[in-house]
Tab-separated table of C-alpha atoms in Angstrom:
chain	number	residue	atom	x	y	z
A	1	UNK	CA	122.078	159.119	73.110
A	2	UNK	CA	120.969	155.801	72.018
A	3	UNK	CA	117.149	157.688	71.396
A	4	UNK	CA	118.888	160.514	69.097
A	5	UNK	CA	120.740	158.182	67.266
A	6	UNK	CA	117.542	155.590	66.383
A	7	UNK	CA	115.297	158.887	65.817
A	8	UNK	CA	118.681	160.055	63.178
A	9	UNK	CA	118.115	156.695	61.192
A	10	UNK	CA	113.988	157.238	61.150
A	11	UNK	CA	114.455	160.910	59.898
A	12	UNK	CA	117.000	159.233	57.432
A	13	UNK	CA	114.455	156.447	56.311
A	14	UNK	CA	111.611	159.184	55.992
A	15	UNK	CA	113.697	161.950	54.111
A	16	UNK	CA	115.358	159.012	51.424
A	17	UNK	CA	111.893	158.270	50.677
A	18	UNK	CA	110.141	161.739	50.467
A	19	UNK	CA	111.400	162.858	47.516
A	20	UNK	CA	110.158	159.682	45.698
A	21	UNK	CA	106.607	159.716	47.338
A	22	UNK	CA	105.063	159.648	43.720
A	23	UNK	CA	107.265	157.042	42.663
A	24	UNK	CA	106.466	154.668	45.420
A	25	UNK	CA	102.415	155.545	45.646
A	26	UNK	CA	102.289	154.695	41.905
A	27	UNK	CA	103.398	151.310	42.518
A	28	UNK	CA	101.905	147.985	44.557
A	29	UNK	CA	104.520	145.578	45.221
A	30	UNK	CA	104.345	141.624	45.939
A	31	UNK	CA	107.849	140.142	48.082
A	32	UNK	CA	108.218	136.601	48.700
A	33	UNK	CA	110.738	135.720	51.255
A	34	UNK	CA	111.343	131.896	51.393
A	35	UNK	CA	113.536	129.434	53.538
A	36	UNK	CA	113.192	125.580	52.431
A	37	UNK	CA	109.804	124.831	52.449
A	38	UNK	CA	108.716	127.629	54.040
A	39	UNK	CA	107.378	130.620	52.464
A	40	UNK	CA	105.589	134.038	53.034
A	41	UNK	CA	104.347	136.473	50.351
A	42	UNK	CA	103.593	139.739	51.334
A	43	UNK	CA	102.586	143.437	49.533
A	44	UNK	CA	103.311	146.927	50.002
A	45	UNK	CA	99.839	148.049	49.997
A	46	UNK	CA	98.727	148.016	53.708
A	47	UNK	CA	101.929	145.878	54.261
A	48	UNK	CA	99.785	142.810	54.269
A	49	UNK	CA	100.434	139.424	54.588
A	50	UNK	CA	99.291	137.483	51.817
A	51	UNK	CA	100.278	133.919	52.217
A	52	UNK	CA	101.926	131.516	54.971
A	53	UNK	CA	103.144	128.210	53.043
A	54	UNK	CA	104.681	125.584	54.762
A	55	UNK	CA	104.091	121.667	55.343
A	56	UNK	CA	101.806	119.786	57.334
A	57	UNK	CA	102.792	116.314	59.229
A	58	UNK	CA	103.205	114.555	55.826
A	59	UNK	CA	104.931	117.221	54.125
A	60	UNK	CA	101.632	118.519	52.539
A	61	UNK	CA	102.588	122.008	51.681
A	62	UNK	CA	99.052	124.460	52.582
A	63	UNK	CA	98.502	128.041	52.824
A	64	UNK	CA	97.605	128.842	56.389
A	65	UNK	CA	96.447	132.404	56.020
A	66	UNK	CA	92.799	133.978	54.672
A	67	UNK	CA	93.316	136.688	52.231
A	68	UNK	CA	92.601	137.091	48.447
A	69	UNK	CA	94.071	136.391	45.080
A	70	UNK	CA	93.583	140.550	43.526
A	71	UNK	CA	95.203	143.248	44.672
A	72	UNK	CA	91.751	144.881	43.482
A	73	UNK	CA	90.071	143.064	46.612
A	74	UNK	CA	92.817	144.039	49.105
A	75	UNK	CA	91.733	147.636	48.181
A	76	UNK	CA	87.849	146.967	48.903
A	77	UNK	CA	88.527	144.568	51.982
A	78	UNK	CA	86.712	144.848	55.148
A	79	UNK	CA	87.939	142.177	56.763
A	80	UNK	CA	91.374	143.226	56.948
A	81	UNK	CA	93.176	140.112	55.621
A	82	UNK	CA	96.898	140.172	57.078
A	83	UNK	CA	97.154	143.734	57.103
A	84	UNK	CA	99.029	146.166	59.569
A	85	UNK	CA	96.470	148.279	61.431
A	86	UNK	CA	97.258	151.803	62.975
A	87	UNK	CA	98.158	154.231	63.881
A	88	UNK	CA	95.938	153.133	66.461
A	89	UNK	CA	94.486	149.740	66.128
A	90	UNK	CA	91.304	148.293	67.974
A	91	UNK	CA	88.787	150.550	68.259
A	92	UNK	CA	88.548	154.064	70.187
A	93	UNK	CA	85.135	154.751	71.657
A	94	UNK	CA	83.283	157.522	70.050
A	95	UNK	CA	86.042	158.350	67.851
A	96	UNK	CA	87.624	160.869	70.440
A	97	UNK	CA	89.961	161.678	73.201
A	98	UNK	CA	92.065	164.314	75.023
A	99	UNK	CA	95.983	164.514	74.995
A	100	UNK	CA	98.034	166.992	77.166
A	101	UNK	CA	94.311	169.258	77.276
A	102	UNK	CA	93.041	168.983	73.591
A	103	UNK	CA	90.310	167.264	72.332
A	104	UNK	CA	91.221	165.219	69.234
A	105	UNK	CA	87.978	164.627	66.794
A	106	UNK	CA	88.750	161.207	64.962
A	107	UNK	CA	87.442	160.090	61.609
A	108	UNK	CA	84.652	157.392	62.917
A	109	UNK	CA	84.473	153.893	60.602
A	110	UNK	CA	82.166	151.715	63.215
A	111	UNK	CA	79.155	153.707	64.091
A	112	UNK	CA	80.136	156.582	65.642
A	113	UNK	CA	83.185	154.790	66.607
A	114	UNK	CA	86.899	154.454	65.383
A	115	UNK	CA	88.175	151.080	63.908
A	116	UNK	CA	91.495	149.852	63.299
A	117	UNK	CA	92.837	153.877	62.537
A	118	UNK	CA	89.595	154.744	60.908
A	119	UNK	CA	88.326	154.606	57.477
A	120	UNK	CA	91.852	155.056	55.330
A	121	UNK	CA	94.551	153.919	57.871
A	122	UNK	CA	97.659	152.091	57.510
A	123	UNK	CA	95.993	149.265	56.182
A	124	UNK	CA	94.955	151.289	53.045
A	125	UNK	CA	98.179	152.757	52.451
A	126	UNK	CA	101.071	152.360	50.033
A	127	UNK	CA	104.083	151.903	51.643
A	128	UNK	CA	107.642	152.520	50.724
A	129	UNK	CA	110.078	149.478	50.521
A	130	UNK	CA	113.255	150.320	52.640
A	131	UNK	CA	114.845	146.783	51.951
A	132	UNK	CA	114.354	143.292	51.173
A	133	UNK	CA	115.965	140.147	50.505
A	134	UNK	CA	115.014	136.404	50.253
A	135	UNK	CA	114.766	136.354	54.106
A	136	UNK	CA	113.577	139.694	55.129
A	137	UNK	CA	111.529	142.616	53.526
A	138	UNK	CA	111.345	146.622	55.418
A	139	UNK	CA	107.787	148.434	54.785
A	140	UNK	CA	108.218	152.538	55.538
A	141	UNK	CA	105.171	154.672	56.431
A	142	UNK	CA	105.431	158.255	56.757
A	143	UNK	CA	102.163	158.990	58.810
A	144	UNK	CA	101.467	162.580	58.612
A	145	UNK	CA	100.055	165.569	61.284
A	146	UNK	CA	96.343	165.081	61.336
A	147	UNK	CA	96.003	161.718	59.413
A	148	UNK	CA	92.629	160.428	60.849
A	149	UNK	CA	92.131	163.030	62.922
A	150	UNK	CA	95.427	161.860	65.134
A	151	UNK	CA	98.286	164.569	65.702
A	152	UNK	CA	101.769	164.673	64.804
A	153	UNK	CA	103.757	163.379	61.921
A	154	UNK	CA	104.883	159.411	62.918
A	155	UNK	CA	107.766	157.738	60.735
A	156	UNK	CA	106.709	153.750	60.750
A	157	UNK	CA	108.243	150.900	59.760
A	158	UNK	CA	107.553	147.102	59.716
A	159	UNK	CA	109.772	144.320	59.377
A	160	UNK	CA	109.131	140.779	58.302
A	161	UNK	CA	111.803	138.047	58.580
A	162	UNK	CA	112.437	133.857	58.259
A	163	UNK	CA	114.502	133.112	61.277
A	164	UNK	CA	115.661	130.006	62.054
A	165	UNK	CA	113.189	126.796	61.440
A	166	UNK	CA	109.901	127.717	60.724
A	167	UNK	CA	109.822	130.891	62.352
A	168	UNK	CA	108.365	134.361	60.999
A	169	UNK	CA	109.724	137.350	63.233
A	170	UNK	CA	107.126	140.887	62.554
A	171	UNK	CA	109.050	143.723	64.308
A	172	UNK	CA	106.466	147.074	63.919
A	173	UNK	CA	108.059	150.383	64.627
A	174	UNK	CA	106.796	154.265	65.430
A	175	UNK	CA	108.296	157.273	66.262
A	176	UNK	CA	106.542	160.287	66.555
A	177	UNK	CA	108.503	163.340	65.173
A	178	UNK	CA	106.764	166.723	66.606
A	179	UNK	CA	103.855	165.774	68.522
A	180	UNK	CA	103.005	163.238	71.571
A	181	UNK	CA	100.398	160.859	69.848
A	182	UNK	CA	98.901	157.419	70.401
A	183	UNK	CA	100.654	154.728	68.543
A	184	UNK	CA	98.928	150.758	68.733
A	185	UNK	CA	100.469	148.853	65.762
A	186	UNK	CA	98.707	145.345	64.804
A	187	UNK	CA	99.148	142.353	62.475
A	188	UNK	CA	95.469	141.183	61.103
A	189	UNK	CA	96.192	137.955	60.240
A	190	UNK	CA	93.690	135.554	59.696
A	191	UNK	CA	95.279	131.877	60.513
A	192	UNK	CA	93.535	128.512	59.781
A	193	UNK	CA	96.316	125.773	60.560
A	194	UNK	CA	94.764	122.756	58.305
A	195	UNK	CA	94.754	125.404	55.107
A	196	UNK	CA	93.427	128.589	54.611
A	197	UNK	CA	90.745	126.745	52.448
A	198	UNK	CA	89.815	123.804	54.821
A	199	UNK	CA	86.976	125.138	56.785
A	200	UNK	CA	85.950	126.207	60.683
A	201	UNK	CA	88.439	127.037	63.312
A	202	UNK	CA	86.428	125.101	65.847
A	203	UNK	CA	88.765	121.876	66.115
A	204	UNK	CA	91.786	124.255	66.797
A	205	UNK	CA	93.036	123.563	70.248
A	206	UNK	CA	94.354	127.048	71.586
A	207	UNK	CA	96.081	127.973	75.120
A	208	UNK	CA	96.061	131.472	75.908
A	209	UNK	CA	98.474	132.556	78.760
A	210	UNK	CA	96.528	135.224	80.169
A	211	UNK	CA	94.337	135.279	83.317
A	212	UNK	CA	92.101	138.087	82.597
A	213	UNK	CA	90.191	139.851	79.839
A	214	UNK	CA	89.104	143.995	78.967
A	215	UNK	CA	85.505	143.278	79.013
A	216	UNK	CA	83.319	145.228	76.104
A	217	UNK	CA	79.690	147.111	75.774
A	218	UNK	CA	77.261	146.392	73.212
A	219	UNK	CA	79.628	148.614	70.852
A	220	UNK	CA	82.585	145.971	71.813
A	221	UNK	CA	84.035	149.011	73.765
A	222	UNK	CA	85.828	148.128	76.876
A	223	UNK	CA	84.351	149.257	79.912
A	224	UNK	CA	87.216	149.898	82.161
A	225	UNK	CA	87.257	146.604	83.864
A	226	UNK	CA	89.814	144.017	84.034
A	227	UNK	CA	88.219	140.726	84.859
A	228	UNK	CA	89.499	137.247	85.578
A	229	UNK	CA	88.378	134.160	83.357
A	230	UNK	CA	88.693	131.629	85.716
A	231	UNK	CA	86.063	129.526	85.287
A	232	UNK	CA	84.136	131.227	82.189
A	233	UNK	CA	84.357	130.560	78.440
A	234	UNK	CA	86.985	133.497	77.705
A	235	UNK	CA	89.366	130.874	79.976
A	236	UNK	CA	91.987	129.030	77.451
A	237	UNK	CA	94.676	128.883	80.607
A	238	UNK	CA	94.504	125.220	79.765
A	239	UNK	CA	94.784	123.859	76.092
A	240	UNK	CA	91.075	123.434	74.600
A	241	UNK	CA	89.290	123.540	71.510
A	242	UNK	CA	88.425	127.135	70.843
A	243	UNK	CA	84.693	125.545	69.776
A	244	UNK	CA	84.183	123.907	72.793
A	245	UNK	CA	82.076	126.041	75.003
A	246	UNK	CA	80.384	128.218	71.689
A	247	UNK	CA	77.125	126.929	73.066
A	248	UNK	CA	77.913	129.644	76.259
A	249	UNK	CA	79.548	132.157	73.810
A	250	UNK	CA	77.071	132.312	70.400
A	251	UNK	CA	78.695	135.520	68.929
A	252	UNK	CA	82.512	134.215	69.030
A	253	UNK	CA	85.396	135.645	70.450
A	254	UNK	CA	86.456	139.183	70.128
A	255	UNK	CA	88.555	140.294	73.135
A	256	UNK	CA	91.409	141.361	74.441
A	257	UNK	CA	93.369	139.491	76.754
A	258	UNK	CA	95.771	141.022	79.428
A	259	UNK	CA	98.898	138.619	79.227
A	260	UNK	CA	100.280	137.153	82.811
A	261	UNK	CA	103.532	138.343	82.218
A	262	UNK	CA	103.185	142.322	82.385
A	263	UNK	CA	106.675	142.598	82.460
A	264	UNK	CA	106.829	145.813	80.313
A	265	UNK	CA	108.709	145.020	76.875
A	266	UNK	CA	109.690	142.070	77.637
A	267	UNK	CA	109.567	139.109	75.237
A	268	UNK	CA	106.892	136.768	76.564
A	269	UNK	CA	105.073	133.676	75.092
A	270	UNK	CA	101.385	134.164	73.881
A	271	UNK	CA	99.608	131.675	72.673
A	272	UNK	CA	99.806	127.643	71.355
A	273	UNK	CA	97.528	126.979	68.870
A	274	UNK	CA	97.010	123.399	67.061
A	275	UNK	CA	94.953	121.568	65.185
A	276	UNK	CA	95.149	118.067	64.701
A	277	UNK	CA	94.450	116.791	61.087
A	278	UNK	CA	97.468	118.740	59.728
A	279	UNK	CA	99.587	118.418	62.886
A	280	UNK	CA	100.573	121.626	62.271
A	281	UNK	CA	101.736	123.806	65.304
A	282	UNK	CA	101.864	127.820	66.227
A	283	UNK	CA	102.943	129.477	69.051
A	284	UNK	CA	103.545	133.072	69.269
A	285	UNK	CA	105.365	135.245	71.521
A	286	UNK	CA	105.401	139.070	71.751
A	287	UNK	CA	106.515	141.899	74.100
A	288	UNK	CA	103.111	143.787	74.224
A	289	UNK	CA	100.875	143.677	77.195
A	290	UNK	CA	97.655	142.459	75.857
A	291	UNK	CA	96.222	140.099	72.621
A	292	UNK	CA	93.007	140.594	70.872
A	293	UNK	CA	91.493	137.318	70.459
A	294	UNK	CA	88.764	137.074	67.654
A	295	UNK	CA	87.330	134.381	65.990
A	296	UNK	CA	86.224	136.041	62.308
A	297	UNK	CA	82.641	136.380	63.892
A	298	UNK	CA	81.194	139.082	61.353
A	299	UNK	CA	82.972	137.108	58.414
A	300	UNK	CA	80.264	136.725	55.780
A	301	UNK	CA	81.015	134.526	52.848
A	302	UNK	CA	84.085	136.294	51.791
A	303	UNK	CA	85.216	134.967	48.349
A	304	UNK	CA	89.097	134.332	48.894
A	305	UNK	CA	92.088	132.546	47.420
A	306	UNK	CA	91.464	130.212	44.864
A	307	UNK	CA	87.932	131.254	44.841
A	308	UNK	CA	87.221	129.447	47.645
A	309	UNK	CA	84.155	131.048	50.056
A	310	UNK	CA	85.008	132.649	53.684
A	311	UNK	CA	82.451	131.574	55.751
A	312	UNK	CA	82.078	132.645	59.783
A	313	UNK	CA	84.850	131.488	62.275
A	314	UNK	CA	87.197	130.232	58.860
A	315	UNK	CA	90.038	131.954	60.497
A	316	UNK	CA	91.281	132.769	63.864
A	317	UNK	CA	93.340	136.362	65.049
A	318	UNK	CA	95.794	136.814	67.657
A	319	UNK	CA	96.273	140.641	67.355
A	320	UNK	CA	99.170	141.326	70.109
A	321	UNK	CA	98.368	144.873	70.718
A	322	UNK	CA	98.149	147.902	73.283
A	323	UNK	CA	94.436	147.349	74.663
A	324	UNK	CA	91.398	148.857	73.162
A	325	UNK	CA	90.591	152.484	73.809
A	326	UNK	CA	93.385	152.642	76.023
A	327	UNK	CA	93.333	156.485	74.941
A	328	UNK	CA	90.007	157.243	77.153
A	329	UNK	CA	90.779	154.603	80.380
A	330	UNK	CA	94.101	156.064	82.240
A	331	UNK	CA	94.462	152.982	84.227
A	332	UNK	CA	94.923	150.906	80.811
A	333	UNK	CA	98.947	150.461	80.193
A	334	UNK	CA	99.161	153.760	78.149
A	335	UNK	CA	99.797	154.425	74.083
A	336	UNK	CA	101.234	157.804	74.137
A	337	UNK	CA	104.248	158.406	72.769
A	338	UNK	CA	106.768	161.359	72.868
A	339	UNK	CA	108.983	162.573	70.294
A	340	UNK	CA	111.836	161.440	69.581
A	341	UNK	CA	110.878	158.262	71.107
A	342	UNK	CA	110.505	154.770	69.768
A	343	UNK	CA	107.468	152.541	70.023
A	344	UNK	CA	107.871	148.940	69.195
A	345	UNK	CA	105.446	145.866	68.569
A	346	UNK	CA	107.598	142.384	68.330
A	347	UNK	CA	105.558	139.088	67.319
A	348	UNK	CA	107.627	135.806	66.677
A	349	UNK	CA	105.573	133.033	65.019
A	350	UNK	CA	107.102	129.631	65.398
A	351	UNK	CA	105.278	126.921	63.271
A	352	UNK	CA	105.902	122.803	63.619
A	353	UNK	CA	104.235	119.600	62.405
A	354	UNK	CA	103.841	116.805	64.495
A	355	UNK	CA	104.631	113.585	62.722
């Protein structure tokens, strides 16, 4: 019952908005929600993220995210500044796969590969606006059959909200309507904790709580294994700074972590990241089984905010996700989703400043 009833209010949400389609495609909004000093703008278009204000230890107020001061360069990013990703993000090896006997042709964006839902997904969209007050704003997606290649129409939605002190809740929602599809939501932000504008990530001290990684092939495709880190690089177990072992790791960090508590859907804490000039603290919890860790390796002197200059490693992601190409490896917790029923990505941000 309670499946028919949350599939009622999605069929609601995507009918109330259908017959204003035009309406909403025509027009790119910008939403601040704000609590004290605390504040985070955001946009319709690709339901991105645009800045994360709040103060440092001495009540400097930064921005903490990477992104860019024109809607103009949202629409010709690459990077994917703060953006939601889908319908399946990560990438999907060779652009293909096979669902309940049929082979599904994808559109490829990386090589013959498929990126982040290929090369107009939800992060190049309009979305509707379903609600939105000072404290909380509702992004709608109607994803329809054969979008990218992927089957079945999918009514989305994405929720940000302030809760309590400091803390940014991102609930991302799915449900398929006719068709069993995959469905791997993602948040792309791009965090820097002493400002958005203040340089490398390397001095960030981060603590990962996950054990083992999805190792990749030279087209950063997993290969089916699930490996331990004890005792390598990829091992943040223990709180360290994320540039301390580069000199083993040259090209970054791009890789998704398996999280120790595989307790399916069940809130769990991610990650503790700091960095020490600011004081400023995040930690991030999430009920998805795995976290794509990457350090803005192919960032290239991206002009940003302010017109300040992107350079490689400025930013850091923790993309809490499904894991890559789970689509083609069975053993890989799985991304198919039946009508009818709901799929859902939480991520709770919780940000402090040591004094």
């Amino acid at each position: 019952m309670a499946n028919i009833f949350l599939f009622s209010c999605f069929v609601y949400l995507i009918l109330l908005f259908a017959n204003d389609v035009e309406a909403v495609n025509d027009g790119i909004g910008f939403y601040e929600l704000k609590k004290g000093d605390f504040s985070v703008k955001l946009t319709n278009y690709g339901a991105t993220v645009i800045s994360v204000i709040l103060p440092d230890k001495n009540g400097k107020l930064d921005d903490i995210v990477l992104g860019f001061d024109s809607i103009d360069d949202y629409k010709n990013d690459t990077t994917y500044f703060g953006a939601i990703v889908g319908r399946v993000a990560n990438r999907i090896g060779r652009a293909q796969f096979t669902l309940d006997g049929t082979d599904y042709k994808l559109v490829p964006n990386d090589g013959r590969n498929m990126l982040h839902g290929g090369p107009k997904g939800f992060s190049d969209v309009i979305w509707g606006v379903g609600s939105h007050d000072d404290h909380h704003v509702t992004f709608i997606y109607n994803s329809v059959d054969g979008e990218e290649g992927f089957p079945g129409d999918v009514a989305v939605s994405v929720t940000y909200m302030l809760v309590e002190t400091n803390k940014l809740a991102v609930k991302m929602r799915a449900m398929p309507l006719n068709k069993r599809t995959p469905v791997n939501l993602a948040l792309h932000a791009y965090w820097n904790l002493g400002g958005h504008n203040s340089g490398d990530i390397f001095s960030h001290t981060i603590q990962l709580l996950a054990s083992r990684i999805t190792p990749v092939d030279e087209e950063l495709i997993p290969t089916g294994e699930i490996v331990d880190v004890k005792d390598t690089p990829y091992d943040f177990h223990k709180p360290r700074e994320i540039g301390s072992m580069f000199t083993q790791l040259p090209d970054g960090y791009d890789i998704n972590y398996e999280l120790d508590d595989r307790n399916p859907g069940h809130l769990k804490k991610v990650a503790v990241v700091q960095e020490s000039v600011s004081g400023r603290k995040l930690e991030l919890w999430t009920n998805q089984p795995g976290v794509q860790f990457y350090t803005s390796n192919m960032l290239n002197n991206v002009k940003g905010k302010d017109g300040f200059v992107y350079a490689q490693y400025a930013g850091i992601c923790l993309e809490t996700q499904g894991f890559p190409d789970a689509v083609n490896h069975p053993h890989f917790p799985s991304q198919i989703v039946n009508p009818g029923d709901i799929y859902e990505n939480i991520m709770i941000y919780r940000f402090t400043a040591a004094h």
